[in-house]
CSV table of C-alpha atoms and ligand atoms in Angstrom, one decimal:
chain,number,residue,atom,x,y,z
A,954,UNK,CA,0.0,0.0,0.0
A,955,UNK,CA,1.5,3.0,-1.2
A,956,UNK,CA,0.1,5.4,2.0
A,957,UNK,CA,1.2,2.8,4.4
A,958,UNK,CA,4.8,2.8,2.7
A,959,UNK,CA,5.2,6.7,2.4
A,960,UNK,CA,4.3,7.2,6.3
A,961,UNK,CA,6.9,4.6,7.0
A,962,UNK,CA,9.5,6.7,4.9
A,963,UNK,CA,8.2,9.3,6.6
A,964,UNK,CA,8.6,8.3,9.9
A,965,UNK,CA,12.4,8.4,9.4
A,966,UNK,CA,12.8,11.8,7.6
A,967,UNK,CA,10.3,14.0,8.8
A,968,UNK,CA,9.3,14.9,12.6
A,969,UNK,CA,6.5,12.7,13.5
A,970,UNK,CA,6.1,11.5,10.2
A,971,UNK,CA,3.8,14.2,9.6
A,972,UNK,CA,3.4,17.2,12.2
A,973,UNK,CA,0.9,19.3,12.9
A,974,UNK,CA,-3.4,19.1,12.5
A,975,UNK,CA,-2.9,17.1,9.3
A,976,UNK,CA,-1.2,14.1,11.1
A,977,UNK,CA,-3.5,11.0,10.2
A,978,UNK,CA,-2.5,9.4,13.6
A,979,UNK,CA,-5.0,12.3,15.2
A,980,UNK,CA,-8.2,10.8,13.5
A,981,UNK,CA,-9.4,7.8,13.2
A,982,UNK,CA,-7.3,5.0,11.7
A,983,UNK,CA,-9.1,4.8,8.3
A,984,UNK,CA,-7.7,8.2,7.5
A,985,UNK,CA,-5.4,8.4,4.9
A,986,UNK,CA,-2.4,10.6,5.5
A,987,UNK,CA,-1.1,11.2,1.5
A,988,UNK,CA,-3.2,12.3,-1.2
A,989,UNK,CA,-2.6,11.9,-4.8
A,990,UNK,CA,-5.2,14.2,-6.9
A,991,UNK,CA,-8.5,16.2,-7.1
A,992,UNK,CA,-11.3,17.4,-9.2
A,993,UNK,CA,-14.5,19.1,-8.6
A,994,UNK,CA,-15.5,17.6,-5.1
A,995,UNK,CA,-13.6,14.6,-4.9
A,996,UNK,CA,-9.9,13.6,-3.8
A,997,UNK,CA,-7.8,10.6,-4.4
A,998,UNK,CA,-5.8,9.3,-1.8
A,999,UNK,CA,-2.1,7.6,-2.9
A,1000,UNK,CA,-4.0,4.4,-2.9
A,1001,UNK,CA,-6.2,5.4,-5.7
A,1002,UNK,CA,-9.4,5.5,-3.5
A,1003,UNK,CA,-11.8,7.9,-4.2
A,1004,UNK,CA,-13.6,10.5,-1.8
A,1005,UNK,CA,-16.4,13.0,-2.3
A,1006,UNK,CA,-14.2,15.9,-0.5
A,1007,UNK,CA,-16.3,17.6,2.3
A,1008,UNK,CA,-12.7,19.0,4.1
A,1009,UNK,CA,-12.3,20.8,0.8
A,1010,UNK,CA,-8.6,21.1,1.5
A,1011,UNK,CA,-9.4,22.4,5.2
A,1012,UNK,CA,-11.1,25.5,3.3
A,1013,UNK,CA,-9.3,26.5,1.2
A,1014,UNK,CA,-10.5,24.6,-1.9
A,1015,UNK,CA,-14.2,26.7,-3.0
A,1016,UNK,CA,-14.8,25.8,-6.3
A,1017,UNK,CA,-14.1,22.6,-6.6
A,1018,UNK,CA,-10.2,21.0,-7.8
A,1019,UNK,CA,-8.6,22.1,-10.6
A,1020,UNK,CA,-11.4,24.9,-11.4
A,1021,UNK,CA,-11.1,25.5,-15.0
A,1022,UNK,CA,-11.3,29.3,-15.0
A,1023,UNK,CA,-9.1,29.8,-12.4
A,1024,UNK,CA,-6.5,27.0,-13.9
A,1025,UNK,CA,-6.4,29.0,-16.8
A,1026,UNK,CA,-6.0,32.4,-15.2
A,1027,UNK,CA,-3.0,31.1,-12.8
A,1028,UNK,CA,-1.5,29.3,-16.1
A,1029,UNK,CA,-1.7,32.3,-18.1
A,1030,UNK,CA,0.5,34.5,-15.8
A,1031,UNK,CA,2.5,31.1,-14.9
A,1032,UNK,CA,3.8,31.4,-18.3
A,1033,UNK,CA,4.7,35.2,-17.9
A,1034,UNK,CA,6.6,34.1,-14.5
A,1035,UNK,CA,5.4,34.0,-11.3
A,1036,UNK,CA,8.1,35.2,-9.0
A,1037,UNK,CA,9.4,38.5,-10.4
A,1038,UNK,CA,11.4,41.5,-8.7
A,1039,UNK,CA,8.2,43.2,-7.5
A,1040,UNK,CA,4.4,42.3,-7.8
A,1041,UNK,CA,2.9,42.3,-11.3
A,1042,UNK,CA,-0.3,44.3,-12.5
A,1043,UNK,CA,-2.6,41.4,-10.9
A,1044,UNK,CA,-1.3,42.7,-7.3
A,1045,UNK,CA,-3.4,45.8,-7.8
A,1046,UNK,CA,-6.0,44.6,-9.9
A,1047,UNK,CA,-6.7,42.2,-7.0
A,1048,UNK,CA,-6.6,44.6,-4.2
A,1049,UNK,CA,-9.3,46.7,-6.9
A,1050,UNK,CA,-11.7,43.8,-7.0
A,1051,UNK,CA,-11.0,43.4,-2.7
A,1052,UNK,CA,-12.1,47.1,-2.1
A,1053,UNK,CA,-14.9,46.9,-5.1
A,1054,UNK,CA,-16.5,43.9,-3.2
A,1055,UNK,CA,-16.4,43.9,0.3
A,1056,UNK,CA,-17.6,47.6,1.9
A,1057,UNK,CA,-15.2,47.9,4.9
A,1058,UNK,CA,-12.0,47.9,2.5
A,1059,UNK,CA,-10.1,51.0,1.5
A,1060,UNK,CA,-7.2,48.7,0.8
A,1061,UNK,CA,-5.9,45.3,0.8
A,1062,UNK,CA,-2.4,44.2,1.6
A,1063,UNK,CA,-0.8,40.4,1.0
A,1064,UNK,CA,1.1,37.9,2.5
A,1065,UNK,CA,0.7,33.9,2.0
A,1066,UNK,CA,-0.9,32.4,5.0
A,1067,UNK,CA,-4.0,32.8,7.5
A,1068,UNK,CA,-1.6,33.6,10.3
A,1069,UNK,CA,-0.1,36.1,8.6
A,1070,UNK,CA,-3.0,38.0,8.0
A,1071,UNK,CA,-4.2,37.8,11.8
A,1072,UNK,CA,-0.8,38.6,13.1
A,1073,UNK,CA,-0.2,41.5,10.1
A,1074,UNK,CA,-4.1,43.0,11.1
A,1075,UNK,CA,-2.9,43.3,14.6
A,1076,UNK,CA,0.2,44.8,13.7
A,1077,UNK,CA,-1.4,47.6,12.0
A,1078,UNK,CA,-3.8,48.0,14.5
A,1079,UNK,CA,-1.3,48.3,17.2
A,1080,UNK,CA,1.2,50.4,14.8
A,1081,UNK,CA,-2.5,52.9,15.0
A,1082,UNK,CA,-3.3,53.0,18.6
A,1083,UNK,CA,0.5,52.4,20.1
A,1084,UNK,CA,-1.3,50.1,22.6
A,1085,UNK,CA,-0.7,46.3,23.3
A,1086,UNK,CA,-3.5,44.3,24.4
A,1087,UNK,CA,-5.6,42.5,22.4
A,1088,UNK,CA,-8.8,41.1,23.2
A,1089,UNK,CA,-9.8,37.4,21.7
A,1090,UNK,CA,-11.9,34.9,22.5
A,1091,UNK,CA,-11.7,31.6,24.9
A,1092,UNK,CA,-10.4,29.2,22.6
A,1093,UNK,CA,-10.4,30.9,19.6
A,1094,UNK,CA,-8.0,29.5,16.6
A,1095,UNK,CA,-6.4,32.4,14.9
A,1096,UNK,CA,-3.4,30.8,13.5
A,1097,UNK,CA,-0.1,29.4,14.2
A,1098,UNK,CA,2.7,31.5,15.0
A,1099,UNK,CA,3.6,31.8,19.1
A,1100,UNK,CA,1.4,34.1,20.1
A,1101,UNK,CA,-1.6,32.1,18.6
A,1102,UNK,CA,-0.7,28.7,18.6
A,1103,UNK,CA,-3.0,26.6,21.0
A,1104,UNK,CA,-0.1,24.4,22.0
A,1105,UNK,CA,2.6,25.4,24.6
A,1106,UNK,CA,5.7,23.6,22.6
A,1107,UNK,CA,7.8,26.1,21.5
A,1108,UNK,CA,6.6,29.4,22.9
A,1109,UNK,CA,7.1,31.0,25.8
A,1110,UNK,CA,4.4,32.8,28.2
A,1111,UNK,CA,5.6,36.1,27.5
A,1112,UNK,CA,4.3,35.9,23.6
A,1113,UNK,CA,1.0,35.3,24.7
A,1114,UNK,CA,1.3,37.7,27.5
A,1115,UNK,CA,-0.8,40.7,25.8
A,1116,UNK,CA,-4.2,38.4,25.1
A,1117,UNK,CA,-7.0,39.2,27.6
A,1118,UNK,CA,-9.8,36.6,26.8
A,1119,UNK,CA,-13.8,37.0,26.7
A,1120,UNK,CA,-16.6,34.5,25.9
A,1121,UNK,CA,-17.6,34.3,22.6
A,1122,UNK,CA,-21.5,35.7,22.1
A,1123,UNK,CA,-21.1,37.1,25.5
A,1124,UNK,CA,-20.9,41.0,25.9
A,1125,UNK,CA,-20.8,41.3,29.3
A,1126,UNK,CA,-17.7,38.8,29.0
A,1127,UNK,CA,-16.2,41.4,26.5
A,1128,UNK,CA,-16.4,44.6,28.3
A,1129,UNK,CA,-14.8,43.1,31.4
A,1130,UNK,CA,-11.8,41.7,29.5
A,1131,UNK,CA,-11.7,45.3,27.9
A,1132,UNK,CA,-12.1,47.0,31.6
A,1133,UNK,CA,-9.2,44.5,32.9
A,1134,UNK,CA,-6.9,46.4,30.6
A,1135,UNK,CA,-8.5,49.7,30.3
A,1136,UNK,CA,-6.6,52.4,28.1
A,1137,UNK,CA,-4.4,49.6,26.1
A,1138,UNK,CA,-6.8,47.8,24.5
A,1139,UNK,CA,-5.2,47.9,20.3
A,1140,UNK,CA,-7.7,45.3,19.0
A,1141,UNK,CA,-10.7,43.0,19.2
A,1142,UNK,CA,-10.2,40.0,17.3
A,1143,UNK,CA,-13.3,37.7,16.3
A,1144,UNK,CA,-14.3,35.0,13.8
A,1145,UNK,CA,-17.4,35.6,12.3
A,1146,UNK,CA,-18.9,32.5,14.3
A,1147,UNK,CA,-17.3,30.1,17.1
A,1148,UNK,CA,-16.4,27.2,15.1
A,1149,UNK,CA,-13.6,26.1,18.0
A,1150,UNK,CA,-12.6,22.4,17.2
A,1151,UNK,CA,-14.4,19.3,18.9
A,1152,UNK,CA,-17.2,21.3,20.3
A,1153,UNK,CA,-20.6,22.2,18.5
A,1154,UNK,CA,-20.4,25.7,16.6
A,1155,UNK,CA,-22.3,28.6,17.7
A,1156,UNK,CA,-23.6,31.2,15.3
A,1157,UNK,CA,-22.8,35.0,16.1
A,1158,UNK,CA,-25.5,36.7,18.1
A,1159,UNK,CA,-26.2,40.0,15.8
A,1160,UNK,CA,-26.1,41.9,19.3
A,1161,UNK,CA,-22.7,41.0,20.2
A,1162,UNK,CA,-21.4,41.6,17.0
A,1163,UNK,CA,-22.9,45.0,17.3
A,1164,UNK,CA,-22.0,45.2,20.5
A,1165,UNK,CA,-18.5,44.3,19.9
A,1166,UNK,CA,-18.6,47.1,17.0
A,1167,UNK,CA,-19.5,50.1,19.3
A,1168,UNK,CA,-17.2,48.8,22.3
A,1169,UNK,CA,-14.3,49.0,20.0
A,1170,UNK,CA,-15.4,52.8,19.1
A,1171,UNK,CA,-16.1,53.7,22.5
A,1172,UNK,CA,-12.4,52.7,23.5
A,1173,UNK,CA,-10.7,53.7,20.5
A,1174,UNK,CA,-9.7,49.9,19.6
A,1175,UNK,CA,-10.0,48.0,16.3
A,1176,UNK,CA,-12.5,45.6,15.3
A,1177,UNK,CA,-10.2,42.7,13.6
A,1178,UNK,CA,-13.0,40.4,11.6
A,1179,UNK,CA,-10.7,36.7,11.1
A,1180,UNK,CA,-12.8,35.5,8.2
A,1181,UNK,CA,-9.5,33.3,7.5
A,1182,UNK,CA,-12.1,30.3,7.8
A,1183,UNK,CA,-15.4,31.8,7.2
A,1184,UNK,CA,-14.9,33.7,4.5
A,1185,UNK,CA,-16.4,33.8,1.2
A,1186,UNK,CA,-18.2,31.4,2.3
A,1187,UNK,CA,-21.3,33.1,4.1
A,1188,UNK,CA,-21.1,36.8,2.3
A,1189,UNK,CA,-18.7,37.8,-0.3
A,1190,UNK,CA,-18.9,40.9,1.3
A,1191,UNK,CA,-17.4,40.2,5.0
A,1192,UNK,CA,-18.9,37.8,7.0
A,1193,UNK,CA,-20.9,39.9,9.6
A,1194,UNK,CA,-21.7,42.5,6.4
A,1195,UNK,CA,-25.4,40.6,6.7
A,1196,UNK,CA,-25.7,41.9,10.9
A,1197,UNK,CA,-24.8,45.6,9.4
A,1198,UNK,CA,-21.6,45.4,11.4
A,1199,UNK,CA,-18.1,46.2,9.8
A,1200,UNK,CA,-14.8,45.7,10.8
A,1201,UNK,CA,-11.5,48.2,10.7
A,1202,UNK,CA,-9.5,45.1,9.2
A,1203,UNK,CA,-10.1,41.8,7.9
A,1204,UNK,CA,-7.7,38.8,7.7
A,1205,UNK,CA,-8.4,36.2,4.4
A,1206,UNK,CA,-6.9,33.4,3.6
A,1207,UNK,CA,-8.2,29.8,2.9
A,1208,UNK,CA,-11.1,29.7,0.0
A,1209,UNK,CA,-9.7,33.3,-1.4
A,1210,UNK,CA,-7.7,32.0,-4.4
A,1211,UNK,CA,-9.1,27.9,-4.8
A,1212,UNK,CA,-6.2,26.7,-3.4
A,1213,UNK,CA,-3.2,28.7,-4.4
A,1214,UNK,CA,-1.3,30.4,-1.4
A,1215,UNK,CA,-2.4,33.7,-0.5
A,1216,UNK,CA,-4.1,35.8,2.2
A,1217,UNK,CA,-4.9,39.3,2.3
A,1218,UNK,CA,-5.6,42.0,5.3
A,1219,UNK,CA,-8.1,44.5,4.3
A,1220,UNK,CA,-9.1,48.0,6.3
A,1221,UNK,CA,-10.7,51.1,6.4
A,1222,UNK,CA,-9.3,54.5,5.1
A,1223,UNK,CA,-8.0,55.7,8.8
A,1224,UNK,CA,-5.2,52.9,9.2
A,1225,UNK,CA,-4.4,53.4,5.9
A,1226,UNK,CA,-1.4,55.4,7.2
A,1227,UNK,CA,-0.1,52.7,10.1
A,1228,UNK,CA,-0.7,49.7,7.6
A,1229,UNK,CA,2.3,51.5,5.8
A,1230,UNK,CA,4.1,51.9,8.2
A,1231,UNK,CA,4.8,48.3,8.8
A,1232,UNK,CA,7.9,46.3,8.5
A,1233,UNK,CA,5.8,43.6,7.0
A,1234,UNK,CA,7.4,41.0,4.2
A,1235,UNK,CA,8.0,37.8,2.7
A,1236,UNK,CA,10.0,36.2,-0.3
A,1237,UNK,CA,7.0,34.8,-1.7
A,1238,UNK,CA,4.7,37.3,-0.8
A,1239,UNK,CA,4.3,39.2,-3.7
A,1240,UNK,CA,4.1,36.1,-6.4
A,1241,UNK,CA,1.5,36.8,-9.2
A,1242,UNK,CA,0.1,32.9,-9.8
A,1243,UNK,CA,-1.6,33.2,-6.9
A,1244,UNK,CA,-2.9,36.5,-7.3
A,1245,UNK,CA,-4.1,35.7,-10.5
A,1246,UNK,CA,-6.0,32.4,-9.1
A,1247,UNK,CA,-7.5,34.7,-6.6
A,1248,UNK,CA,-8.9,37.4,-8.9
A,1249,UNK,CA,-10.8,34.3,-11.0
A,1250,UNK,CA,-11.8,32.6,-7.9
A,1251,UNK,CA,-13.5,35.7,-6.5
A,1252,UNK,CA,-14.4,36.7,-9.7
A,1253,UNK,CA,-16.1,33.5,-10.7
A,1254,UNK,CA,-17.4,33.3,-6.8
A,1255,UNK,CA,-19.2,36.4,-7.5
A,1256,UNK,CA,-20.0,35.8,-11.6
A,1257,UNK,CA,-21.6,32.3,-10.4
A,1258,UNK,CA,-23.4,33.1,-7.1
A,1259,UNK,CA,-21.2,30.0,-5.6
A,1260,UNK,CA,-22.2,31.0,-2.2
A,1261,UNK,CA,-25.3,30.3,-3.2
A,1262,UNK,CA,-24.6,26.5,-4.8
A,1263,UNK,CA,-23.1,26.0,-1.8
A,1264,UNK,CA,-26.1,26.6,0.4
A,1265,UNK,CA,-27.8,24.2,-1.3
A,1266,UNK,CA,-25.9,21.5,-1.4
A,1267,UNK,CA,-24.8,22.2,2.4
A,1268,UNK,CA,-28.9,21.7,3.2
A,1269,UNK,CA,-29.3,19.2,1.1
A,1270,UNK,CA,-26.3,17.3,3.4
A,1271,UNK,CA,-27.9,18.8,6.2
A,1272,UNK,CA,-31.4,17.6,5.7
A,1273,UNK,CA,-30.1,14.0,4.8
A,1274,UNK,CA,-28.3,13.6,7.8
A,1275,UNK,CA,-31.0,14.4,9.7
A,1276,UNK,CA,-33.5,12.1,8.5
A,1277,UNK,CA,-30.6,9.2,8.1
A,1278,UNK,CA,-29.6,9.6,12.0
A,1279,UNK,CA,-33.8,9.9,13.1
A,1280,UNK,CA,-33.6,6.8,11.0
A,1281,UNK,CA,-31.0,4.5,12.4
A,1282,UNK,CA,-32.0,5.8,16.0
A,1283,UNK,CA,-29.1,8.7,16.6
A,1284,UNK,CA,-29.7,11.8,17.9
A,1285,UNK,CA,-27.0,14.4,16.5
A,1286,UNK,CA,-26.6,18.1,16.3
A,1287,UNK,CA,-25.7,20.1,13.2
A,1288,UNK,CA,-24.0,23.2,13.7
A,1289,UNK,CA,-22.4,26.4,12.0
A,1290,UNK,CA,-23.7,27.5,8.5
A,1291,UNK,CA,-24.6,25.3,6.2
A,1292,UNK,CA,-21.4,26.1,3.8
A,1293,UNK,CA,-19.3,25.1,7.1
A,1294,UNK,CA,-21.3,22.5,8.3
A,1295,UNK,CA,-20.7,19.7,11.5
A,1296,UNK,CA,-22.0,17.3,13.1
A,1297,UNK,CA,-21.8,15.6,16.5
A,1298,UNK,CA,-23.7,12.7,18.2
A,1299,UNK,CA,-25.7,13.3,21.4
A,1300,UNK,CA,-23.7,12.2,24.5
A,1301,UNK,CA,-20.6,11.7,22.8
A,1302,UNK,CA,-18.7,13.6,24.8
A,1303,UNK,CA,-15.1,10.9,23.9
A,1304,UNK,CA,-16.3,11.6,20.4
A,1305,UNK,CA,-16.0,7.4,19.9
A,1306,UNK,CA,-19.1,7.5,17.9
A,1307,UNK,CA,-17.8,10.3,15.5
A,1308,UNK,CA,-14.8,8.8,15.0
A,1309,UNK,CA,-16.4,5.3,14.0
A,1310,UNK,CA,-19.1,6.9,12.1
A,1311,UNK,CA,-16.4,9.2,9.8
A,1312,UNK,CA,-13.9,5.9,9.7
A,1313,UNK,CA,-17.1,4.0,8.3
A,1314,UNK,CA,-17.9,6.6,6.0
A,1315,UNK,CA,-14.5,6.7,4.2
A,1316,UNK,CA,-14.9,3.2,3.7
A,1317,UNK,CA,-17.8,4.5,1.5
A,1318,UNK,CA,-15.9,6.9,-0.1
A,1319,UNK,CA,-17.0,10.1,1.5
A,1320,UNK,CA,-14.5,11.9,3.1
A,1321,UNK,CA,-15.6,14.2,6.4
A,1322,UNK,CA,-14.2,15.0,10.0
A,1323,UNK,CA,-14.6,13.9,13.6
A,1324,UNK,CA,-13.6,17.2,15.3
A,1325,UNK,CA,-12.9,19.7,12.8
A,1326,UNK,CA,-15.7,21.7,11.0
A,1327,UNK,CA,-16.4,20.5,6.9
A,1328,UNK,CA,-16.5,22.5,4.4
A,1329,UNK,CA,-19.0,22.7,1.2
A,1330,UNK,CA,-17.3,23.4,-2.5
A,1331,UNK,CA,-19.2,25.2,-5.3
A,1332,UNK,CA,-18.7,22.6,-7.1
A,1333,UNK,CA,-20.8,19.9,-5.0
A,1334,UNK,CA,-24.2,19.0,-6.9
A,1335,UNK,CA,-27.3,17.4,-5.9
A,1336,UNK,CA,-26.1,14.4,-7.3
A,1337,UNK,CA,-22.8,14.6,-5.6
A,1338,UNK,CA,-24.5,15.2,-2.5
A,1339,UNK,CA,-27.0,12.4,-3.0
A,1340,UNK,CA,-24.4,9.9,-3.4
A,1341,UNK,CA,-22.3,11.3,-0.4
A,1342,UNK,CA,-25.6,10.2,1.7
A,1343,UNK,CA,-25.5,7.1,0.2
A,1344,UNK,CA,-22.2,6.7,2.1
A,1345,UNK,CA,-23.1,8.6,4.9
A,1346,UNK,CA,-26.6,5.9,5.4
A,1347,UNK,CA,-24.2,3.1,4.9
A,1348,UNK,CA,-21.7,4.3,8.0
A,1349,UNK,CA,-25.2,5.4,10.3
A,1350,UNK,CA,-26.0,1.7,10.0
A,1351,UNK,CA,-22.4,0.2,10.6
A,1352,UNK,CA,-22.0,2.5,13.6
A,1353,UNK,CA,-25.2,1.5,15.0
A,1354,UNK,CA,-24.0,-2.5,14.8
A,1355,UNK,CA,-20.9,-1.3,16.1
A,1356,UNK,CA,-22.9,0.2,19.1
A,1357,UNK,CA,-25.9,-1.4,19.4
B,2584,LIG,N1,-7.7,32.0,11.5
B,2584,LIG,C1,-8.7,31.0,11.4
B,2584,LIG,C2,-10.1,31.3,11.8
B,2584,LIG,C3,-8.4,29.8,10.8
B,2584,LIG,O1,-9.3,28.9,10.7
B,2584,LIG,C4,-7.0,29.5,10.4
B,2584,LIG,C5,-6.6,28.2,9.8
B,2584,LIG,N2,-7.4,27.1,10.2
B,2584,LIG,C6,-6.1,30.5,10.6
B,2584,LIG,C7,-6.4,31.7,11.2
B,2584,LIG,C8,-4.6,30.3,10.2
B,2584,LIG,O2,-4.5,30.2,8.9
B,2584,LIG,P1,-3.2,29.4,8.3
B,2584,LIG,O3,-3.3,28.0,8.7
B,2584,LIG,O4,-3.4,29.6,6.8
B,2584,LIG,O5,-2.0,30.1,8.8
């Protein structure tokens, strides 16, 4: 078995064998660690089986694999070069379409990764306030470098030392983190809903994202938006642009560019001036192949109404796995929008049943996750969807032999 024989290679010549959230040995033990190919919805792993693809790369992945539009678009500047002395025209054409679509931009800067959009908002807005503190949820993932990271190993205290956490949905929580600190409060940071890993998501409360808004106005303090995850997935506009509420920056990665590497940090007019003032860079940075696959992804996003495709096939899964669970005598919770769906089991607080119902259902060829939230693709269709559920029946039924 060619997965088997690459983690054993791997074992000697990389840490772990594979580090991080994508190390196989985290979820169940049907998981395959190495993947060979994609297209549209579905992923091959390096043993040739086949998935219908509800991880969708872990986001990033929004209009299906291998997008023909935006394959064209990152081969047509491919063959013009992609790593240059300095950004090509796409740089500002992209940051054009950014501040065109989404209301709270005045400007866009770019970098590669999600964590260096949250780190490079908070950057800008403590290079505007000349305060420290920042204010972020209990639990909140917001990336990877030390002062984010939700594992210990490497850091030390002091680089988490200017987070003062609240409860997310809960104001009250968030003024008294902001009185704990009072006068040096640079940002509040937020996702657009709590989708923390192994616990049911929770949808923003429109009060507390208002809430949130006039705190940060009444203390001088920006509102950071990480739609890193969430976005363009729920409003191509900003993710809490449908609650009236707008942020002072935004961090993007994941689903901006279908799967080419690139994130962006977009703000308002007034820290226009401090986002210049940064010291803010990276080799690849500035590459145009990714910037090109960005401007068709949004482009074709917005062209398509994919947000839209998306909600459909995410209730379509939704509804199914409803009626299959009533059906084979489960009770389960689905939570989070429909485009970022998941599910848990009643009761299963070792999440035992999760991880034998999403081993079963790769065994029938539709890949999902145990802890971590799913993600729906553009390019999903009712038929894809009704042959996921096919699976998905198939792996109620084995779990409920498995448990009784
Ligand atoms: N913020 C959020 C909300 C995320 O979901 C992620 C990635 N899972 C990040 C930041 C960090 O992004 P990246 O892994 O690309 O650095």
């Amino acid at each position: 078995m060619k997965d088997a024989d690459l983690r054993a290679r791997a074992a000697k010549v990389v840490p772990g064998g594979m580090y991080g959230h994508l190390n196989a040995a985290l979820f169940a033990p049907g998981f395959p660690q190495f993947f060979e190919r994609g297209e549209g919805c579905r992923q091959w792993d390096a043993d040739g089986r086949e998935y219908i693809d509800f991880m969708c790369s872990w986001g990033p992945v929004v209009l299906g694999h291998r997008h023909p539009r935006v394959e064209a678009a990152a081969a047509r500047q491919a063959a013009l070069g992609d790593c240059l002395n300095g950004p090509g025209a796409v740089m500002v054409e992209l940051a054009e379409l950014l501040v065109d679509l989404i209301p709270s931009a005045d400007w866009a800067m770019f970098s590669k990764n999600g964590t260096d959009a949250t780190t490079q908002a908070l950057m800008v807005a403590r290079a505007a306030t000349g305060r420290t503190k920042v204010l972020m949820a209990h639990g909140a993932y917001h990336g990877a470098d030390p002062w984010c990271t939700p594992s210990p190993a490497g850091t030390t205290p002091n680089e988490r030392a200017d987070l003062v956490e609240f409860t997310y949905n809960s104001l009250e929580s968030l003024e008294a983190a902001a009185a704990t600190v009072e006068g040096d409060v640079a940002a509040i940071i937020v996702t657009p809903f709590k989708h923390d890993s192994f616990e049911d998501q929770e949808l923003v409360e429109p009060a507390f994202a208002r809430g949130a808004r006039a705190l940060a106005d009444r203390i001088g303090a920006a509102l950071v938006i990480d739609d890193v995850r969430a976005g363009f997935r729920i409003d191509l506009r900003g993710s809490w642009e449908p609650y009236g509420v707008r942020p002072d920056l935004t961090a993007w990665s994941k689903a901006m560019a279908n799967g080419y590497p690139i994130a962006a940090v977009t703000g308002t007019d007034a820290l226009r001036g401090p986002a210049q003032t940064l010291y803010s860079t990276g080799s690849f940075w500035f590459s145009a192949v990714p910037m090109a696959a960005a401007r068709a992804t949004i482009e074709t996003l917005r062209d398509t109404d994919g947000i839209a495709a998306m909600e459909r096939a995410g209730a379509q899964l939704r509804e199914g796995l409803y009626a299959q669970a009533k059906a084979h005598g489960f009770v389960i919770n689905q939570t989070g929008p429909v485009t970022i769906p998941w599910l848990s089991f009643d009761g299963d607080a070792d999440l035992s049943v999760a991880m034998h119902w999403s081993d079963a259902c790769l065994r029938h060829g539709v890949y999902l996750h145990p802890w971590h939230n799913w993600f729906l693709s553009a390019a999903h269709t009712e038929q894809d969807v009704a042959r996921a559920l096919e699976g998905t029946d198939a792996a109620f039924a084995e779990t409920r032999a498995h448990f009784g």
